[in-house]
Short mmCIF file of C-alpha atoms in Angstrom, two decimals:
data_model
loop_
_atom_site.label_atom_id
_atom_site.label_comp_id
_atom_site.label_asym_id
_atom_site.label_seq_id
_atom_site.Cartn_x
_atom_site.Cartn_y
_atom_site.Cartn_z
CA UNK B 140 3.63 -21.13 13.49
CA UNK B 141 0.70 -18.82 14.25
CA UNK B 142 -1.19 -17.54 11.63
CA UNK B 143 -3.46 -14.93 10.34
CA UNK B 144 -5.64 -13.22 7.96
CA UNK B 145 -2.88 -10.45 7.59
CA UNK B 146 0.35 -9.65 8.25
CA UNK B 147 1.11 -5.59 7.82
CA UNK B 148 4.79 -4.33 7.94
CA UNK B 149 5.60 -1.41 9.56
CA UNK B 150 3.73 -0.22 12.58
CA UNK B 151 3.80 3.93 11.49
CA UNK B 152 0.73 5.62 10.49
CA UNK B 153 -0.21 3.72 7.23
CA UNK B 154 0.85 0.27 8.93
CA UNK B 155 -1.18 0.90 12.85
CA UNK B 156 -4.45 2.46 10.51
CA UNK B 157 -4.73 -0.41 8.56
CA UNK B 158 -4.15 -2.93 11.27
CA UNK B 159 -7.09 -1.10 13.37
CA UNK B 160 -9.37 -0.90 10.15
CA UNK B 161 -8.83 -4.37 9.90
CA UNK B 162 -8.97 -5.80 13.34
CA UNK B 163 -11.84 -3.69 14.44
CA UNK B 164 -13.54 -5.32 11.21
CA UNK B 165 -12.76 -8.91 13.40
CA UNK B 166 -9.61 -10.14 10.54
CA UNK B 167 -6.56 -11.43 12.54
CA UNK B 168 -3.79 -9.27 12.65
CA UNK B 169 -0.11 -9.02 13.17
CA UNK B 170 2.25 -6.02 12.63
CA UNK B 171 5.55 -6.38 13.01
CA UNK B 172 7.63 -3.37 13.68
CA UNK B 173 11.33 -3.12 13.75
CA UNK B 174 11.98 0.04 16.03
CA UNK B 175 10.78 0.39 19.67
CA UNK B 176 8.37 2.79 20.51
CA UNK B 177 8.38 5.66 21.06
CA UNK B 178 10.77 6.76 18.90
CA UNK B 179 10.98 10.02 16.54
CA UNK B 180 11.21 10.71 13.16
CA UNK B 181 12.30 12.87 10.16
CA UNK B 182 8.40 14.70 9.69
CA UNK B 183 6.39 18.07 10.83
CA UNK B 184 4.13 15.62 12.44
CA UNK B 185 1.75 18.08 10.69
CA UNK B 186 -2.19 16.70 10.67
CA UNK B 187 -4.29 18.27 8.36
CA UNK B 188 -8.08 19.22 9.31
CA UNK B 189 -9.51 16.30 6.11
CA UNK B 190 -7.56 13.24 8.18
CA UNK B 191 -10.54 14.27 11.08
CA UNK B 192 -13.07 11.97 9.84
CA UNK B 193 -10.59 9.12 10.09
CA UNK B 194 -9.28 9.65 13.70
CA UNK B 195 -12.85 9.54 14.92
CA UNK B 196 -13.77 6.24 13.54
CA UNK B 197 -10.09 4.88 15.24
CA UNK B 198 -11.55 6.80 18.41
CA UNK B 199 -8.43 8.64 18.59
CA UNK B 200 -10.89 12.07 17.54
CA UNK B 201 -10.66 14.02 20.93
CA UNK B 202 -7.09 12.25 22.24
CA UNK B 203 -5.57 13.87 19.26
CA UNK B 204 -6.83 17.04 19.71
CA UNK B 205 -5.95 17.40 23.87
CA UNK B 206 -2.74 15.66 22.83
CA UNK B 207 -1.61 17.44 19.85
CA UNK B 208 -0.72 21.28 19.68
CA UNK B 209 -2.36 24.05 18.75
CA UNK B 210 -5.34 24.63 15.52
CA UNK B 211 -3.08 25.90 12.65
CA UNK B 212 -5.36 28.06 11.02
CA UNK B 213 -2.95 30.39 8.76
CA UNK B 214 -0.62 29.12 6.47
CA UNK B 215 2.43 31.18 4.54
CA UNK B 216 5.78 31.74 2.89
CA UNK B 217 8.50 33.19 3.89
CA UNK B 218 11.63 33.95 1.33
CA UNK B 219 14.20 35.93 1.36
CA UNK B 220 13.45 38.80 3.17
CA UNK B 221 9.62 38.28 2.76
CA UNK B 222 6.53 37.16 4.85
CA UNK B 223 3.82 36.07 3.01
CA UNK B 224 0.47 34.98 5.03
CA UNK B 225 -2.86 33.53 4.42
CA UNK B 226 -5.93 31.80 5.75
CA UNK B 227 -5.83 28.21 5.97
CA UNK B 228 -9.83 27.24 4.02
CA UNK B 229 -12.33 25.84 6.37
CA UNK B 230 -13.71 21.94 5.30
CA UNK B 231 -16.91 21.14 5.10
CA UNK B 232 -18.17 18.70 7.65
CA UNK B 233 -17.10 16.13 8.99
CA UNK B 234 -13.27 17.91 9.25
CA UNK B 235 -13.13 19.24 12.56
CA UNK B 236 -11.91 23.36 11.50
CA UNK B 237 -7.80 23.13 11.58
CA UNK B 238 -5.12 20.86 11.80
CA UNK B 239 -2.70 19.83 14.40
CA UNK B 240 0.90 18.79 14.54
CA UNK B 241 1.93 16.39 16.92
CA UNK B 242 5.42 15.17 17.99
CA UNK B 243 5.55 11.09 15.72
CA UNK B 244 6.70 9.58 18.91
CA UNK B 245 3.49 10.31 20.39
CA UNK B 246 1.27 10.07 17.44
CA UNK B 247 2.86 7.01 15.99
CA UNK B 248 2.05 5.68 19.65
CA UNK B 249 -0.88 5.80 19.96
CA UNK B 250 -2.16 5.39 16.75
CA UNK B 251 0.21 2.45 17.61
CA UNK B 252 -1.84 1.39 20.73
CA UNK B 253 -5.18 1.35 18.86
CA UNK B 254 -4.84 -1.37 16.63
CA UNK B 255 -3.73 -3.53 20.09
CA UNK B 256 -6.36 -2.08 21.67
CA UNK B 257 -8.47 -3.36 18.52
CA UNK B 258 -7.16 -7.19 18.25
CA UNK B 259 -3.92 -6.69 16.44
CA UNK B 260 -0.69 -8.71 17.64
CA UNK B 261 2.16 -6.43 18.01
CA UNK B 262 5.15 -7.86 17.17
CA UNK B 263 8.07 -4.97 18.37
CA UNK B 264 11.33 -4.91 17.86
CA UNK B 265 10.78 -7.50 15.35
CA UNK B 266 11.66 -7.26 10.97
CA UNK B 267 10.10 -8.98 8.61
CA UNK B 268 13.25 -9.68 6.03
CA UNK B 269 11.72 -12.56 3.96
CA UNK B 270 8.31 -13.83 2.63
CA UNK B 271 7.57 -16.85 1.26
CA UNK B 272 4.27 -18.00 -1.24
CA UNK B 273 2.77 -21.04 0.14
CA UNK B 274 -0.96 -22.68 -0.36
CA UNK B 275 -3.35 -20.05 0.50
CA UNK B 276 -0.62 -17.36 1.67
CA UNK B 277 2.43 -16.32 2.83
CA UNK B 278 4.91 -17.94 4.69
CA UNK B 279 7.29 -15.25 6.86
CA UNK B 280 10.55 -15.34 8.64
CA UNK B 281 10.84 -12.70 11.18
CA UNK B 282 13.82 -11.14 13.06
CA UNK B 283 14.02 -9.72 16.03
CA UNK B 284 15.78 -6.69 16.33
CA UNK B 285 19.75 -6.94 15.66
CA UNK B 286 19.82 -10.40 17.34
CA UNK B 287 20.14 -13.76 15.87
CA UNK B 288 16.67 -14.81 16.78
CA UNK B 289 14.03 -15.87 14.12
CA UNK B 290 10.68 -16.71 14.02
CA UNK B 291 8.02 -17.76 11.87
CA UNK B 292 4.15 -17.14 11.20
CA UNK B 293 1.77 -17.57 8.35
CA UNK B 294 -0.44 -14.71 7.07
CA UNK B 295 -3.17 -15.54 4.34
CA UNK B 296 -2.78 -11.69 3.21
CA UNK B 297 0.71 -9.32 3.43
CA UNK B 298 0.16 -4.92 3.28
CA UNK B 299 3.54 -3.68 3.14
CA UNK B 300 3.65 -0.48 4.98
CA UNK B 301 7.58 -0.44 5.76
CA UNK B 302 8.10 3.26 3.85
CA UNK B 303 9.54 4.34 0.91
CA UNK B 304 13.83 4.74 1.38
CA UNK B 305 15.03 2.25 3.65
CA UNK B 306 16.69 -0.64 1.48
CA UNK B 307 15.95 -4.77 2.25
CA UNK B 308 15.57 -8.13 1.12
CA UNK B 309 11.65 -7.83 0.31
CA UNK B 310 10.53 -7.12 -2.94
CA UNK B 311 8.33 -4.28 -1.81
CA UNK B 312 11.42 -2.19 -0.29
CA UNK B 313 13.79 -0.23 -2.52
CA UNK B 314 17.41 -1.27 -3.57
CA UNK B 315 20.72 1.56 -2.90
CA UNK B 316 20.93 3.38 -5.61
CA UNK B 317 23.83 5.28 -6.41
CA UNK B 318 23.92 8.53 -4.96
CA UNK B 319 23.18 11.81 -6.97
CA UNK B 320 23.71 15.79 -6.46
CA UNK B 321 19.64 15.84 -7.05
CA UNK B 322 18.74 13.75 -3.83
CA UNK B 323 16.48 15.06 -1.62
CA UNK B 324 17.95 14.82 1.98
CA UNK B 325 15.65 15.03 4.54
CA UNK B 326 16.27 16.55 8.52
CA UNK B 327 14.28 17.70 11.34
CA UNK B 328 14.70 19.36 14.71
CA UNK B 329 12.76 20.46 17.61
CA UNK B 330 13.23 23.59 19.45
CA UNK B 331 11.80 25.41 22.00
CA UNK B 332 10.65 28.98 22.77
CA UNK B 333 11.18 29.87 18.75
CA UNK B 334 9.50 33.05 17.75
CA UNK B 335 6.75 31.41 14.96
CA UNK B 336 3.38 32.95 15.92
CA UNK B 337 0.81 30.18 17.26
CA UNK B 338 -1.20 29.50 14.35
CA UNK B 339 0.46 29.65 11.43
CA UNK B 340 2.86 27.28 9.87
CA UNK B 341 4.84 28.21 6.58
CA UNK B 342 6.38 26.79 3.86
CA UNK B 343 10.76 28.07 4.14
CA UNK B 344 11.83 28.25 0.54
CA UNK B 345 16.20 28.35 -0.08
CA UNK B 346 18.07 27.74 -3.50
CA UNK B 347 18.43 24.21 -3.28
CA UNK B 348 15.75 22.85 -0.98
CA UNK B 349 12.26 23.47 1.47
CA UNK B 350 11.40 23.23 4.77
CA UNK B 351 8.22 24.29 7.02
CA UNK B 352 7.83 25.15 10.46
CA UNK B 353 4.71 24.29 12.78
CA UNK B 354 3.93 24.74 16.42
CA UNK B 355 3.42 21.05 17.91
CA UNK B 356 2.88 19.43 21.69
CA UNK B 357 4.71 20.10 24.57
CA UNK B 358 5.44 23.21 23.58
CA UNK B 359 7.99 22.78 20.87
CA UNK B 360 8.25 23.82 17.87
CA UNK B 361 9.36 21.58 14.28
CA UNK B 362 11.46 23.11 12.12
CA UNK B 363 12.04 20.04 8.76
CA UNK B 364 13.45 20.61 5.58
CA UNK B 365 14.71 18.77 2.10
CA UNK B 366 17.42 19.68 0.85
CA UNK B 367 19.63 18.80 -2.37
CA UNK B 368 22.52 16.56 -1.72
CA UNK B 369 24.87 18.66 -3.54
CA UNK B 370 24.16 21.49 -1.11
CA UNK B 371 24.12 19.36 2.31
CA UNK B 372 27.86 18.51 0.24
CA UNK B 373 28.90 22.33 -0.07
CA UNK B 374 27.17 23.29 3.73
CA UNK B 375 29.73 20.41 4.93
CA UNK B 376 32.60 21.13 3.43
CA UNK B 377 32.07 25.32 4.55
CA UNK B 378 31.76 24.29 8.14
CA UNK B 379 33.34 20.70 8.56
CA UNK B 380 33.13 21.08 12.63
CA UNK B 381 29.32 21.47 13.52
CA UNK B 382 27.17 19.13 12.91
CA UNK B 383 25.42 18.66 9.00
CA UNK B 384 22.15 19.81 10.37
CA UNK B 385 23.44 23.32 11.98
CA UNK B 386 25.40 24.06 8.66
CA UNK B 387 22.26 23.85 6.86
CA UNK B 388 20.02 25.82 9.66
CA UNK B 389 23.46 28.70 9.19
CA UNK B 390 22.78 28.80 5.15
CA UNK B 391 18.78 28.25 5.43
CA UNK B 392 18.88 31.63 7.95
CA UNK B 393 20.55 33.31 5.88
CA UNK B 394 18.63 33.09 2.83
CA UNK B 395 15.45 33.40 4.61
CA UNK B 396 14.76 35.91 7.18
CA UNK B 397 11.65 34.65 9.13
CA UNK B 398 13.41 31.77 9.61
CA UNK B 399 15.92 33.39 11.16
CA UNK B 400 14.00 35.69 13.02
CA UNK B 401 11.67 32.79 14.37
CA UNK B 402 14.29 30.99 16.04
CA UNK B 403 16.54 33.74 16.90
CA UNK B 404 16.60 32.78 21.00
CA UNK B 405 15.80 29.37 20.57
CA UNK B 406 16.64 26.11 21.83
CA UNK B 407 17.60 23.68 19.92
CA UNK B 408 16.04 20.35 21.94
CA UNK B 409 17.36 16.84 20.91
CA UNK B 410 19.34 15.83 18.09
CA UNK B 411 19.31 16.82 14.43
CA UNK B 412 17.60 13.66 12.93
CA UNK B 413 18.01 12.70 9.08
CA UNK B 414 16.95 10.96 6.20
CA UNK B 415 16.99 9.96 2.44
CA UNK B 416 17.36 9.90 -0.13
CA UNK B 417 13.54 11.67 0.12
CA UNK B 418 12.06 10.34 -3.33
CA UNK B 419 8.46 11.60 -4.27
CA UNK B 420 6.28 10.16 -6.48
CA UNK B 421 3.65 7.38 -7.29
CA UNK B 422 6.07 3.47 -6.93
CA UNK B 423 3.88 0.29 -6.29
CA UNK B 424 0.64 -1.10 -5.09
CA UNK B 425 1.15 -4.55 -5.20
CA UNK B 426 4.04 -6.54 -6.39
CA UNK B 427 3.82 -10.63 -6.41
CA UNK B 428 0.74 -10.99 -4.23
CA UNK B 429 1.48 -7.92 -1.62
CA UNK B 430 0.07 -5.14 -1.36
CA UNK B 431 1.31 -1.12 -0.94
CA UNK B 432 0.55 1.76 1.43
CA UNK B 433 1.88 4.76 2.78
CA UNK B 434 5.00 6.33 1.09
CA UNK B 435 5.65 3.04 0.17
CA UNK B 436 3.07 2.86 -2.41
CA UNK B 437 3.85 6.89 -3.09
CA UNK B 438 4.25 10.14 -1.57
CA UNK B 439 3.84 13.27 -1.98
CA UNK B 440 6.84 16.39 -1.76
CA UNK B 441 7.05 17.23 1.91
CA UNK B 442 6.50 20.82 1.04
CA UNK B 443 2.42 20.58 1.13
CA UNK B 444 2.91 18.72 4.43
CA UNK B 445 0.71 15.61 4.13
CA UNK B 446 2.90 12.89 4.56
CA UNK B 447 1.01 11.69 7.62
CA UNK B 448 -2.51 12.27 5.69
CA UNK B 449 -1.77 10.06 2.99
CA UNK B 450 -0.04 7.49 4.68
CA UNK B 451 -3.34 6.65 6.72
CA UNK B 452 -5.80 8.07 4.02
CA UNK B 453 -3.84 4.76 1.61
CA UNK B 454 -4.41 2.37 4.27
CA UNK B 455 -8.04 3.83 4.73
CA UNK B 456 -8.85 3.31 0.70
CA UNK B 457 -7.05 -0.41 0.98
CA UNK B 458 -9.07 -0.94 4.15
CA UNK B 459 -12.00 -0.23 2.35
CA UNK B 460 -11.62 -1.72 -1.05
CA UNK B 461 -10.57 -5.52 0.44
CA UNK B 462 -13.55 -5.11 3.17
CA UNK B 463 -15.46 -4.35 0.15
CA UNK B 464 -14.40 -7.62 -1.47
CA UNK B 465 -13.05 -10.16 0.86
CA UNK B 466 -13.15 -12.78 -1.31
CA UNK B 467 -9.65 -11.06 -1.79
CA UNK B 468 -7.93 -12.96 1.15
CA UNK B 469 -8.81 -16.55 -0.55
CA UNK B 470 -7.86 -16.28 -3.63
CA UNK B 471 -5.25 -15.07 -6.21
CA UNK B 472 -7.26 -13.37 -8.76
CA UNK B 473 -9.09 -11.33 -6.34
CA UNK B 474 -6.86 -10.10 -4.18
CA UNK B 475 -5.82 -9.19 -8.09
CA UNK B 476 -9.10 -7.48 -8.41
CA UNK B 477 -8.69 -5.52 -5.52
CA UNK B 478 -5.64 -4.20 -6.40
CA UNK B 479 -6.42 -2.71 -9.74
CA UNK B 480 -9.79 -1.17 -7.21
CA UNK B 481 -7.07 -0.26 -5.23
CA UNK B 482 -4.89 1.63 -7.52
CA UNK B 483 -7.87 3.15 -9.17
CA UNK B 484 -9.14 4.54 -5.91
CA UNK B 485 -5.50 5.46 -4.53
CA UNK B 486 -4.54 7.81 -7.55
CA UNK B 487 -8.17 9.35 -8.05
CA UNK B 488 -7.82 9.94 -4.09
CA UNK B 489 -4.05 11.92 -4.91
CA UNK B 490 -3.73 12.86 -8.13
CA UNK B 491 -3.92 16.04 -7.49
CA UNK B 492 -2.30 16.43 -3.90
CA UNK B 493 1.13 14.58 -5.73
CA UNK B 494 0.63 17.02 -8.46
CA UNK B 495 0.96 20.16 -6.39
CA UNK B 496 3.41 19.19 -4.30
CA UNK B 497 5.40 18.83 -7.00
CA UNK B 498 5.18 22.23 -8.85
CA UNK B 499 5.33 24.02 -5.43
CA UNK B 500 8.46 22.00 -4.47
CA UNK B 501 10.18 22.94 -7.56
CA UNK B 502 9.36 26.88 -7.97
CA UNK B 503 10.67 26.27 -4.21
CA UNK B 504 14.21 25.51 -5.04
CA UNK B 505 15.04 27.66 -7.85
CA UNK B 506 15.90 31.07 -6.54
CA UNK B 507 13.94 32.70 -10.19
CA UNK B 508 10.83 30.92 -10.01
CA UNK B 509 10.23 31.78 -6.39
CA UNK B 510 11.40 35.45 -6.52
CA UNK B 511 8.20 35.71 -9.72
CA UNK B 512 5.65 33.80 -7.20
CA UNK B 513 6.70 36.24 -4.53
CA UNK B 514 6.37 38.94 -6.06
CA UNK B 515 2.55 37.59 -7.16
CA UNK B 516 1.33 35.84 -4.14
CA UNK B 517 2.53 39.55 -2.28
CA UNK B 518 -0.14 40.72 -4.48
CA UNK B 519 -2.66 38.27 -4.43
CA UNK B 520 -1.96 36.27 -0.98
CA UNK B 521 -5.52 33.98 -0.90
CA UNK B 522 -3.48 31.85 -3.57
CA UNK B 523 -1.94 30.27 -0.98
CA UNK B 524 -4.89 29.82 0.57
CA UNK B 525 -5.95 27.82 -2.88
CA UNK B 526 -2.80 26.21 -3.21
CA UNK B 527 -3.46 24.67 1.09
CA UNK B 528 -6.98 23.43 -0.50
CA UNK B 529 -5.16 22.04 -3.41
CA UNK B 530 -2.76 20.00 -1.25
CA UNK B 531 -5.37 18.61 0.45
CA UNK B 532 -5.45 19.80 3.43
CA UNK B 533 -8.73 20.32 3.95
CA UNK B 534 -10.40 18.57 0.97
CA UNK B 535 -12.98 15.92 2.22
CA UNK B 536 -13.51 12.94 0.52
CA UNK B 537 -15.43 9.46 1.32
CA UNK B 538 -12.84 7.00 1.29
#
């Protein structure tokens, strides 16, 4: 049975970042990732300038800048017949001036490869299906893909970075709940030859949902959105013979002229992806001795396009805490104390971002609220820049 200082469950942005930072610091690290890379995810792929210093620390600043899409220099709002735009606020040093978007199949593979570069052992495609506490840490049962092949490994400390919506047997994974009309379901597709301005990223508001569009790498534009389950079911009933993504696209384009014009003449490149339900909010940071990061710990509404950045930054906050308190790897009491410090740092770093995302999402999904907001923003477009600042796009803070 292989033994490690740390087992990271999940190789996405949070898990790969944690693995890279701890392996670089000299800890023995294993990562269990259930999927084969490259694989795409329901995500716009935008990484704001506030995460630039973390990319630099991981040695990925220049590789990311070369491979990602164009700099996003302005933000905006598409709602009804209106198209509003404002400058993206510029962050202070050491941030790069602007964020960029990169398709998840490319970004996640790059980040996990960096963890391996620093010495992390990558088990892929392996899922952790059971954790058992034992003296000195955990005994972990892993299963390879969908096969019957299993293996055991031991770790002194476990970090859960498995995301927030996929149910599973672990205590940190969500339980399957009853479907609710208000559940948010995420969709995404890539397009070629879209007419979206190169450096522009608008919020797209429509009754019952919200989305965003951005130019990513490879000449593709990504349209991703969240929609209430009842709206999804209504669109399916009206259009039973076409994919759900296409039915929803027709509904949103009818409501939003900006999106309709941006995709006129565009060609979808690849399938529609869907995931959910997406339930933003704060969940847990420490559960029965296991540290939790990324979306499994807490997530903002995707309306502010900060999912990747928050996942990576939450991993960095935990790693800083563990490296400051290395005794956390040795005793349960020290681990609990480290978890309290981690949660305090997490809430301080992300509190405003979470509140902003909830407000933006609730306004965007309600026709009357967004109509009032649109009239205000036409008179004060600079408020869009202020909202981008509030959402963490450019506010840099030491993690």
